[in-house]
Amino acid sequence: MFKLKKTFQLLVLSLLILSLKNINVYAQNSNTHDFIFKIGNEHIKLIKDDNGKVLEEEHIIDLTKEQLIDRLVEVKGYTKEEAISKIDSNKNKSKLQNYLLNSSFIRYREVYKVYHEGPCATQLGGWITENVQGHYGWIESIDSGYFKALSSGNYELKDVSMTKPLLASSDRAVFRASGTIVIETSRSSTSEFSVNNLKMFGFTTAYQESSKYFMRKHVGYVYNYTPFGRG
């Protein structure tokens, strides 16, 4: 009986791991502000303090040779032939990848804290897409409100309009909450952004504790993110 129970537990765990592999981007351990994003083949870990300030960024990637060539051409201005020669002569692929990832390309990716300005149901519409004056990104959806930058200055995303969240059953509480967003943009950190064309989809479950936003799942925030062009 014990072996049967153990086998069942391992089966459930295996299925859970397989399901998590399909998550493109997730933030882990939201209580301690450690966020891990997977963008394509890139893993980006943000270590933040209690005030939301980014203390450290750790980048881990696994690019194919073709992706390395494209990155060298885009970031360093090499010709395709020069990029191929650089890769073939560099025996430490991991070092080259991290060198490229930590180049100026990264400055276009910014992380924000979301402060919710109104009531939310305990079951929320999970994600929305945004159009930031022609620059696209994904935002975690809570409800209409304003957004403050975590890492490079404070500014407000104005003219926010959002579809209504998916409401929970009437016996569930409503509360104030906060979350995070990630956008990719070519604008400077001092710019103000106008937000429009917001679309909600997906699903999450959250609850309130000490006026902070947590998730019931141990992986913390879970949401999709796809990097777009820099305009």
PDB file of C-alpha atoms in Angstrom:
ATOM      1  CA  MET A   1       0.000   0.000   0.000  1.00  0.00           C
ATOM      2  CA  PHE A   2       2.838   2.369   0.888  1.00  0.00           C
ATOM      3  CA  LYS A   3       4.637   1.600  -2.397  1.00  0.00           C
ATOM      4  CA  LEU A   4       1.427   2.192  -4.352  1.00  0.00           C
ATOM      5  CA  LYS A   5       0.904   5.558  -2.648  1.00  0.00           C
ATOM      6  CA  LYS A   6       4.541   6.508  -3.296  1.00  0.00           C
ATOM      7  CA  THR A   7       4.240   5.526  -6.968  1.00  0.00           C
ATOM      8  CA  PHE A   8       1.081   7.622  -7.322  1.00  0.00           C
ATOM      9  CA  GLN A   9       2.798  10.629  -5.728  1.00  0.00           C
ATOM     10  CA  LEU A  10       5.742  10.300  -8.131  1.00  0.00           C
ATOM     11  CA  LEU A  11       3.346  10.075 -11.075  1.00  0.00           C
ATOM     12  CA  VAL A  12       1.528  13.244 -10.005  1.00  0.00           C
ATOM     13  CA  LEU A  13       4.858  15.019  -9.500  1.00  0.00           C
ATOM     14  CA  SER A  14       6.050  13.950 -12.962  1.00  0.00           C
ATOM     15  CA  LEU A  15       2.863  15.245 -14.576  1.00  0.00           C
ATOM     16  CA  LEU A  16       3.233  18.539 -12.701  1.00  0.00           C
ATOM     17  CA  ILE A  17       6.820  18.940 -13.903  1.00  0.00           C
ATOM     18  CA  LEU A  18       5.774  18.221 -17.485  1.00  0.00           C
ATOM     19  CA  SER A  19       2.999  20.807 -17.282  1.00  0.00           C
ATOM     20  CA  LEU A  20       5.384  23.435 -15.903  1.00  0.00           C
ATOM     21  CA  LYS A  21       7.746  22.895 -18.839  1.00  0.00           C
ATOM     22  CA  ASN A  22       5.150  24.515 -21.070  1.00  0.00           C
ATOM     23  CA  ILE A  23       5.269  27.780 -19.102  1.00  0.00           C
ATOM     24  CA  ASN A  24       7.275  30.310 -21.089  1.00  0.00           C
ATOM     25  CA  VAL A  25       7.756  32.820 -18.313  1.00  0.00           C
ATOM     26  CA  TYR A  26       7.254  32.510 -14.592  1.00  0.00           C
ATOM     27  CA  ALA A  27       8.204  34.374 -11.484  1.00  0.00           C
ATOM     28  CA  GLN A  28       9.264  32.175  -8.604  1.00  0.00           C
ATOM     29  CA  ASN A  29       8.996  32.763  -4.859  1.00  0.00           C
ATOM     30  CA  SER A  30       7.101  36.067  -4.968  1.00  0.00           C
ATOM     31  CA  ASN A  31       7.334  36.400  -1.176  1.00  0.00           C
ATOM     32  CA  THR A  32      11.084  37.021  -1.396  1.00  0.00           C
ATOM     33  CA  HIS A  33      10.915  39.045  -4.629  1.00  0.00           C
ATOM     34  CA  ASP A  34      12.992  36.586  -6.682  1.00  0.00           C
ATOM     35  CA  PHE A  35      11.682  36.576 -10.239  1.00  0.00           C
ATOM     36  CA  ILE A  36      12.784  34.225 -13.001  1.00  0.00           C
ATOM     37  CA  PHE A  37      11.768  34.947 -16.581  1.00  0.00           C
ATOM     38  CA  LYS A  38      12.277  32.641 -19.549  1.00  0.00           C
ATOM     39  CA  ILE A  39      12.305  34.604 -22.791  1.00  0.00           C
ATOM     40  CA  GLY A  40      12.915  32.326 -25.753  1.00  0.00           C
ATOM     41  CA  ASN A  41      16.117  30.525 -24.755  1.00  0.00           C
ATOM     42  CA  GLU A  42      17.068  33.199 -22.225  1.00  0.00           C
ATOM     43  CA  HIS A  43      16.531  32.838 -18.476  1.00  0.00           C
ATOM     44  CA  ILE A  44      16.638  36.113 -16.557  1.00  0.00           C
ATOM     45  CA  LYS A  45      16.634  36.110 -12.758  1.00  0.00           C
ATOM     46  CA  LEU A  46      15.903  39.382 -10.951  1.00  0.00           C
ATOM     47  CA  ILE A  47      16.794  39.655  -7.260  1.00  0.00           C
ATOM     48  CA  LYS A  48      14.852  42.489  -5.608  1.00  0.00           C
ATOM     49  CA  ASP A  49      14.718  43.962  -2.116  1.00  0.00           C
ATOM     50  CA  ASP A  50      11.536  44.506  -0.062  1.00  0.00           C
ATOM     51  CA  ASN A  51      10.959  47.869  -1.758  1.00  0.00           C
ATOM     52  CA  GLY A  52      11.029  46.325  -5.202  1.00  0.00           C
ATOM     53  CA  LYS A  53      14.447  47.675  -6.190  1.00  0.00           C
ATOM     54  CA  VAL A  54      16.382  45.355  -8.479  1.00  0.00           C
ATOM     55  CA  LEU A  55      19.589  44.391  -6.689  1.00  0.00           C
ATOM     56  CA  GLU A  56      20.959  41.939  -9.220  1.00  0.00           C
ATOM     57  CA  GLU A  57      20.215  40.512 -12.649  1.00  0.00           C
ATOM     58  CA  GLU A  58      21.460  37.064 -13.551  1.00  0.00           C
ATOM     59  CA  HIS A  59      21.285  36.047 -17.208  1.00  0.00           C
ATOM     60  CA  ILE A  60      21.525  32.457 -18.427  1.00  0.00           C
ATOM     61  CA  ILE A  61      20.971  31.582 -22.074  1.00  0.00           C
ATOM     62  CA  ASP A  62      21.417  28.707 -24.477  1.00  0.00           C
ATOM     63  CA  LEU A  63      21.465  30.049 -28.029  1.00  0.00           C
ATOM     64  CA  THR A  64      21.922  28.075 -31.216  1.00  0.00           C
ATOM     65  CA  LYS A  65      24.764  28.993 -33.558  1.00  0.00           C
ATOM     66  CA  GLU A  66      22.298  30.759 -35.865  1.00  0.00           C
ATOM     67  CA  GLN A  67      20.935  32.800 -32.940  1.00  0.00           C
ATOM     68  CA  LEU A  68      24.471  33.701 -31.882  1.00  0.00           C
ATOM     69  CA  ILE A  69      25.211  34.902 -35.404  1.00  0.00           C
ATOM     70  CA  ASP A  70      22.061  37.052 -35.442  1.00  0.00           C
ATOM     71  CA  ARG A  71      22.897  38.490 -32.008  1.00  0.00           C
ATOM     72  CA  LEU A  72      26.463  39.403 -33.023  1.00  0.00           C
ATOM     73  CA  VAL A  73      25.202  41.086 -36.182  1.00  0.00           C
ATOM     74  CA  GLU A  74      22.497  42.997 -34.288  1.00  0.00           C
ATOM     75  CA  VAL A  75      24.377  43.937 -31.132  1.00  0.00           C
ATOM     76  CA  LYS A  76      27.986  44.264 -32.259  1.00  0.00           C
ATOM     77  CA  GLY A  77      27.458  45.330 -35.870  1.00  0.00           C
ATOM     78  CA  TYR A  78      29.442  42.427 -37.333  1.00  0.00           C
ATOM     79  CA  THR A  79      28.890  41.134 -40.842  1.00  0.00           C
ATOM     80  CA  LYS A  80      27.521  37.589 -41.001  1.00  0.00           C
ATOM     81  CA  GLU A  81      30.944  36.283 -42.068  1.00  0.00           C
ATOM     82  CA  GLU A  82      32.666  38.085 -39.159  1.00  0.00           C
ATOM     83  CA  ALA A  83      30.087  36.673 -36.738  1.00  0.00           C
ATOM     84  CA  ILE A  84      30.639  33.106 -37.969  1.00  0.00           C
ATOM     85  CA  SER A  85      34.412  33.527 -37.655  1.00  0.00           C
ATOM     86  CA  LYS A  86      34.028  34.921 -34.116  1.00  0.00           C
ATOM     87  CA  ILE A  87      31.883  31.976 -33.025  1.00  0.00           C
ATOM     88  CA  ASP A  88      34.080  29.328 -34.657  1.00  0.00           C
ATOM     89  CA  SER A  89      37.206  30.765 -33.024  1.00  0.00           C
ATOM     90  CA  ASN A  90      35.591  31.054 -29.573  1.00  0.00           C
ATOM     91  CA  LYS A  91      35.730  27.719 -27.751  1.00  0.00           C
ATOM     92  CA  ASN A  92      33.790  29.004 -24.735  1.00  0.00           C
ATOM     93  CA  LYS A  93      30.279  29.256 -26.152  1.00  0.00           C
ATOM     94  CA  SER A  94      28.723  29.983 -22.758  1.00  0.00           C
ATOM     95  CA  LYS A  95      31.058  32.934 -22.146  1.00  0.00           C
ATOM     96  CA  LEU A  96      30.255  34.380 -25.569  1.00  0.00           C
ATOM     97  CA  GLN A  97      26.518  33.995 -24.981  1.00  0.00           C
ATOM     98  CA  ASN A  98      26.641  35.793 -21.648  1.00  0.00           C
ATOM     99  CA  TYR A  99      28.836  38.515 -23.142  1.00  0.00           C
ATOM    100  CA  LEU A 100      26.209  39.135 -25.802  1.00  0.00           C
ATOM    101  CA  LEU A 101      23.287  38.916 -23.408  1.00  0.00           C
ATOM    102  CA  ASN A 102      24.783  41.477 -21.040  1.00  0.00           C
ATOM    103  CA  SER A 103      25.440  43.939 -23.866  1.00  0.00           C
ATOM    104  CA  SER A 104      23.363  46.983 -24.757  1.00  0.00           C
ATOM    105  CA  PHE A 105      20.572  44.746 -26.067  1.00  0.00           C
ATOM    106  CA  ILE A 106      19.333  44.201 -22.499  1.00  0.00           C
ATOM    107  CA  ARG A 107      18.633  47.862 -21.752  1.00  0.00           C
ATOM    108  CA  TYR A 108      15.432  47.617 -23.757  1.00  0.00           C
ATOM    109  CA  ARG A 109      13.869  45.216 -21.283  1.00  0.00           C
ATOM    110  CA  GLU A 110      12.373  46.927 -18.229  1.00  0.00           C
ATOM    111  CA  VAL A 111      10.576  45.520 -15.197  1.00  0.00           C
ATOM    112  CA  TYR A 112       7.856  47.384 -13.325  1.00  0.00           C
ATOM    113  CA  LYS A 113       5.808  47.080 -10.165  1.00  0.00           C
ATOM    114  CA  VAL A 114       2.041  47.337 -10.547  1.00  0.00           C
ATOM    115  CA  TYR A 115       0.042  49.059  -7.809  1.00  0.00           C
ATOM    116  CA  HIS A 116      -3.642  48.277  -8.062  1.00  0.00           C
ATOM    117  CA  GLU A 117      -6.041  51.192  -7.479  1.00  0.00           C
ATOM    118  CA  GLY A 118      -9.332  49.392  -7.030  1.00  0.00           C
ATOM    119  CA  PRO A 119     -10.974  46.176  -5.850  1.00  0.00           C
ATOM    120  CA  CYS A 120     -10.034  42.860  -7.440  1.00  0.00           C
ATOM    121  CA  ALA A 121     -11.775  39.536  -7.236  1.00  0.00           C
ATOM    122  CA  THR A 122      -9.788  36.641  -5.837  1.00  0.00           C
ATOM    123  CA  GLN A 123      -9.969  35.060  -9.286  1.00  0.00           C
ATOM    124  CA  LEU A 124      -8.549  37.419 -11.895  1.00  0.00           C
ATOM    125  CA  GLY A 125      -8.170  37.521 -15.637  1.00  0.00           C
ATOM    126  CA  GLY A 126      -4.582  36.369 -15.925  1.00  0.00           C
ATOM    127  CA  TRP A 127      -2.831  38.375 -18.627  1.00  0.00           C
ATOM    128  CA  ILE A 128      -3.218  41.337 -20.966  1.00  0.00           C
ATOM    129  CA  THR A 129      -1.295  42.593 -23.955  1.00  0.00           C
ATOM    130  CA  GLU A 130      -0.401  46.219 -24.374  1.00  0.00           C
ATOM    131  CA  ASN A 131       0.585  48.599 -27.143  1.00  0.00           C
ATOM    132  CA  VAL A 132       2.983  51.215 -25.735  1.00  0.00           C
ATOM    133  CA  GLN A 133       3.039  53.793 -28.528  1.00  0.00           C
ATOM    134  CA  GLY A 134       4.026  51.177 -31.079  1.00  0.00           C
ATOM    135  CA  HIS A 135       6.262  49.127 -28.771  1.00  0.00           C
ATOM    136  CA  TYR A 136       4.758  45.808 -27.738  1.00  0.00           C
ATOM    137  CA  GLY A 137       5.058  43.789 -24.547  1.00  0.00           C
ATOM    138  CA  TRP A 138       3.112  41.644 -22.123  1.00  0.00           C
ATOM    139  CA  ILE A 139       1.761  42.798 -18.766  1.00  0.00           C
ATOM    140  CA  GLU A 140       0.378  40.809 -15.888  1.00  0.00           C
ATOM    141  CA  SER A 141      -3.218  41.866 -15.510  1.00  0.00           C
ATOM    142  CA  ILE A 142      -4.822  42.964 -12.254  1.00  0.00           C
ATOM    143  CA  ASP A 143      -7.156  45.877 -12.992  1.00  0.00           C
ATOM    144  CA  SER A 144      -6.893  49.439 -14.240  1.00  0.00           C
ATOM    145  CA  GLY A 145      -4.384  51.503 -12.285  1.00  0.00           C
ATOM    146  CA  TYR A 146      -0.917  52.963 -12.667  1.00  0.00           C
ATOM    147  CA  PHE A 147       2.490  51.366 -13.009  1.00  0.00           C
ATOM    148  CA  LYS A 148       5.754  52.370 -11.332  1.00  0.00           C
ATOM    149  CA  ALA A 149       9.180  51.373 -12.589  1.00  0.00           C
ATOM    150  CA  LEU A 150      11.211  49.065 -10.398  1.00  0.00           C
ATOM    151  CA  SER A 151      14.698  49.573 -11.687  1.00  0.00           C
ATOM    152  CA  SER A 152      15.249  52.834 -13.534  1.00  0.00           C
ATOM    153  CA  GLY A 153      13.340  55.775 -12.111  1.00  0.00           C
ATOM    154  CA  ASN A 154       9.657  56.176 -11.305  1.00  0.00           C
ATOM    155  CA  TYR A 155       7.079  57.146 -13.884  1.00  0.00           C
ATOM    156  CA  GLU A 156       3.434  56.588 -14.625  1.00  0.00           C
ATOM    157  CA  LEU A 157       1.829  54.758 -17.505  1.00  0.00           C
ATOM    158  CA  LYS A 158      -1.051  57.101 -18.332  1.00  0.00           C
ATOM    159  CA  ASP A 159      -4.409  56.631 -20.051  1.00  0.00           C
ATOM    160  CA  VAL A 160      -4.765  53.086 -18.796  1.00  0.00           C
ATOM    161  CA  SER A 161      -7.904  51.312 -19.927  1.00  0.00           C
ATOM    162  CA  MET A 162      -8.502  47.644 -19.268  1.00  0.00           C
ATOM    163  CA  THR A 163     -11.236  45.079 -19.708  1.00  0.00           C
ATOM    164  CA  LYS A 164     -12.949  43.950 -16.520  1.00  0.00           C
ATOM    165  CA  PRO A 165     -11.342  41.063 -14.587  1.00  0.00           C
ATOM    166  CA  LEU A 166     -13.049  37.692 -14.485  1.00  0.00           C
ATOM    167  CA  LEU A 167     -15.117  37.931 -11.316  1.00  0.00           C
ATOM    168  CA  ALA A 168     -15.086  35.173  -8.735  1.00  0.00           C
ATOM    169  CA  SER A 169     -18.147  33.729  -7.037  1.00  0.00           C
ATOM    170  CA  SER A 170     -19.914  36.100  -4.641  1.00  0.00           C
ATOM    171  CA  ASP A 171     -18.534  34.457  -1.494  1.00  0.00           C
ATOM    172  CA  ARG A 172     -14.969  35.465  -2.369  1.00  0.00           C
ATOM    173  CA  ALA A 173     -13.468  38.675  -1.022  1.00  0.00           C
ATOM    174  CA  VAL A 174     -12.162  41.632  -3.022  1.00  0.00           C
ATOM    175  CA  PHE A 175      -8.970  43.436  -2.104  1.00  0.00           C
ATOM    176  CA  ARG A 176      -6.228  45.813  -3.150  1.00  0.00           C
ATOM    177  CA  ALA A 177      -3.285  44.135  -4.812  1.00  0.00           C
ATOM    178  CA  SER A 178      -0.031  44.664  -6.666  1.00  0.00           C
ATOM    179  CA  GLY A 179       1.843  42.713  -9.299  1.00  0.00           C
ATOM    180  CA  THR A 180       4.600  43.008 -11.892  1.00  0.00           C
ATOM    181  CA  ILE A 181       4.926  43.779 -15.583  1.00  0.00           C
ATOM    182  CA  VAL A 182       7.729  43.324 -18.083  1.00  0.00           C
ATOM    183  CA  ILE A 183       7.919  45.346 -21.285  1.00  0.00           C
ATOM    184  CA  GLU A 184      10.487  45.618 -24.038  1.00  0.00           C
ATOM    185  CA  THR A 185      10.898  49.126 -25.468  1.00  0.00           C
ATOM    186  CA  SER A 186      13.390  51.439 -27.114  1.00  0.00           C
ATOM    187  CA  ARG A 187      12.302  54.446 -25.045  1.00  0.00           C
ATOM    188  CA  SER A 188      14.417  55.874 -22.249  1.00  0.00           C
ATOM    189  CA  SER A 189      13.623  55.286 -18.566  1.00  0.00           C
ATOM    190  CA  THR A 190      12.524  58.920 -18.114  1.00  0.00           C
ATOM    191  CA  SER A 191       9.794  58.701 -20.759  1.00  0.00           C
ATOM    192  CA  GLU A 192       6.085  58.609 -20.051  1.00  0.00           C
ATOM    193  CA  PHE A 193       4.150  55.890 -21.845  1.00  0.00           C
ATOM    194  CA  SER A 194       0.572  55.976 -23.063  1.00  0.00           C
ATOM    195  CA  VAL A 195      -1.122  52.607 -22.789  1.00  0.00           C
ATOM    196  CA  ASN A 196      -3.920  51.537 -25.103  1.00  0.00           C
ATOM    197  CA  ASN A 197      -5.353  48.501 -26.859  1.00  0.00           C
ATOM    198  CA  LEU A 198      -5.265  46.291 -23.771  1.00  0.00           C
ATOM    199  CA  LYS A 199      -6.598  42.765 -24.070  1.00  0.00           C
ATOM    200  CA  MET A 200      -7.081  40.338 -21.194  1.00  0.00           C
ATOM    201  CA  PHE A 201      -6.778  36.576 -21.419  1.00  0.00           C
ATOM    202  CA  GLY A 202      -5.607  33.655 -19.293  1.00  0.00           C
ATOM    203  CA  PHE A 203      -6.417  33.001 -15.655  1.00  0.00           C
ATOM    204  CA  THR A 204      -4.800  33.211 -12.217  1.00  0.00           C
ATOM    205  CA  THR A 205      -5.881  32.834  -8.593  1.00  0.00           C
ATOM    206  CA  ALA A 206      -4.599  35.161  -5.889  1.00  0.00           C
ATOM    207  CA  TYR A 207      -5.299  36.202  -2.321  1.00  0.00           C
ATOM    208  CA  GLN A 208      -4.475  39.110  -0.025  1.00  0.00           C
ATOM    209  CA  GLU A 209      -2.089  39.070   2.911  1.00  0.00           C
ATOM    210  CA  SER A 210      -0.699  42.217   4.585  1.00  0.00           C
ATOM    211  CA  SER A 211      -1.743  44.296   1.550  1.00  0.00           C
ATOM    212  CA  LYS A 212       0.668  42.363  -0.654  1.00  0.00           C
ATOM    213  CA  TYR A 213      -0.117  40.274  -3.704  1.00  0.00           C
ATOM    214  CA  PHE A 214       0.742  36.582  -3.521  1.00  0.00           C
ATOM    215  CA  MET A 215      -0.186  33.511  -5.496  1.00  0.00           C
ATOM    216  CA  ARG A 216      -1.518  30.262  -4.072  1.00  0.00           C
ATOM    217  CA  LYS A 217       0.848  28.231  -6.257  1.00  0.00           C
ATOM    218  CA  HIS A 218       4.388  27.735  -4.956  1.00  0.00           C
ATOM    219  CA  VAL A 219       5.864  28.946  -8.262  1.00  0.00           C
ATOM    220  CA  GLY A 220       4.592  32.459  -7.554  1.00  0.00           C
ATOM    221  CA  TYR A 221       3.369  34.582 -10.421  1.00  0.00           C
ATOM    222  CA  VAL A 222       2.748  32.669 -13.632  1.00  0.00           C
ATOM    223  CA  TYR A 223       2.338  34.439 -16.960  1.00  0.00           C
ATOM    224  CA  ASN A 224       3.336  34.414 -20.618  1.00  0.00           C
ATOM    225  CA  TYR A 225       5.834  36.811 -22.164  1.00  0.00           C
ATOM    226  CA  THR A 226       7.044  37.053 -25.738  1.00  0.00           C
ATOM    227  CA  PRO A 227       9.711  39.626 -26.676  1.00  0.00           C
ATOM    228  CA  PHE A 228       8.858  41.808 -29.639  1.00  0.00           C
ATOM    229  CA  GLY A 229      10.953  44.048 -31.872  1.00  0.00           C
ATOM    230  CA  ARG A 230      12.285  47.300 -30.489  1.00  0.00           C
ATOM    231  CA  GLY A 231      10.489  49.478 -33.032  1.00  0.00           C
TER     232      GLY A 231
END
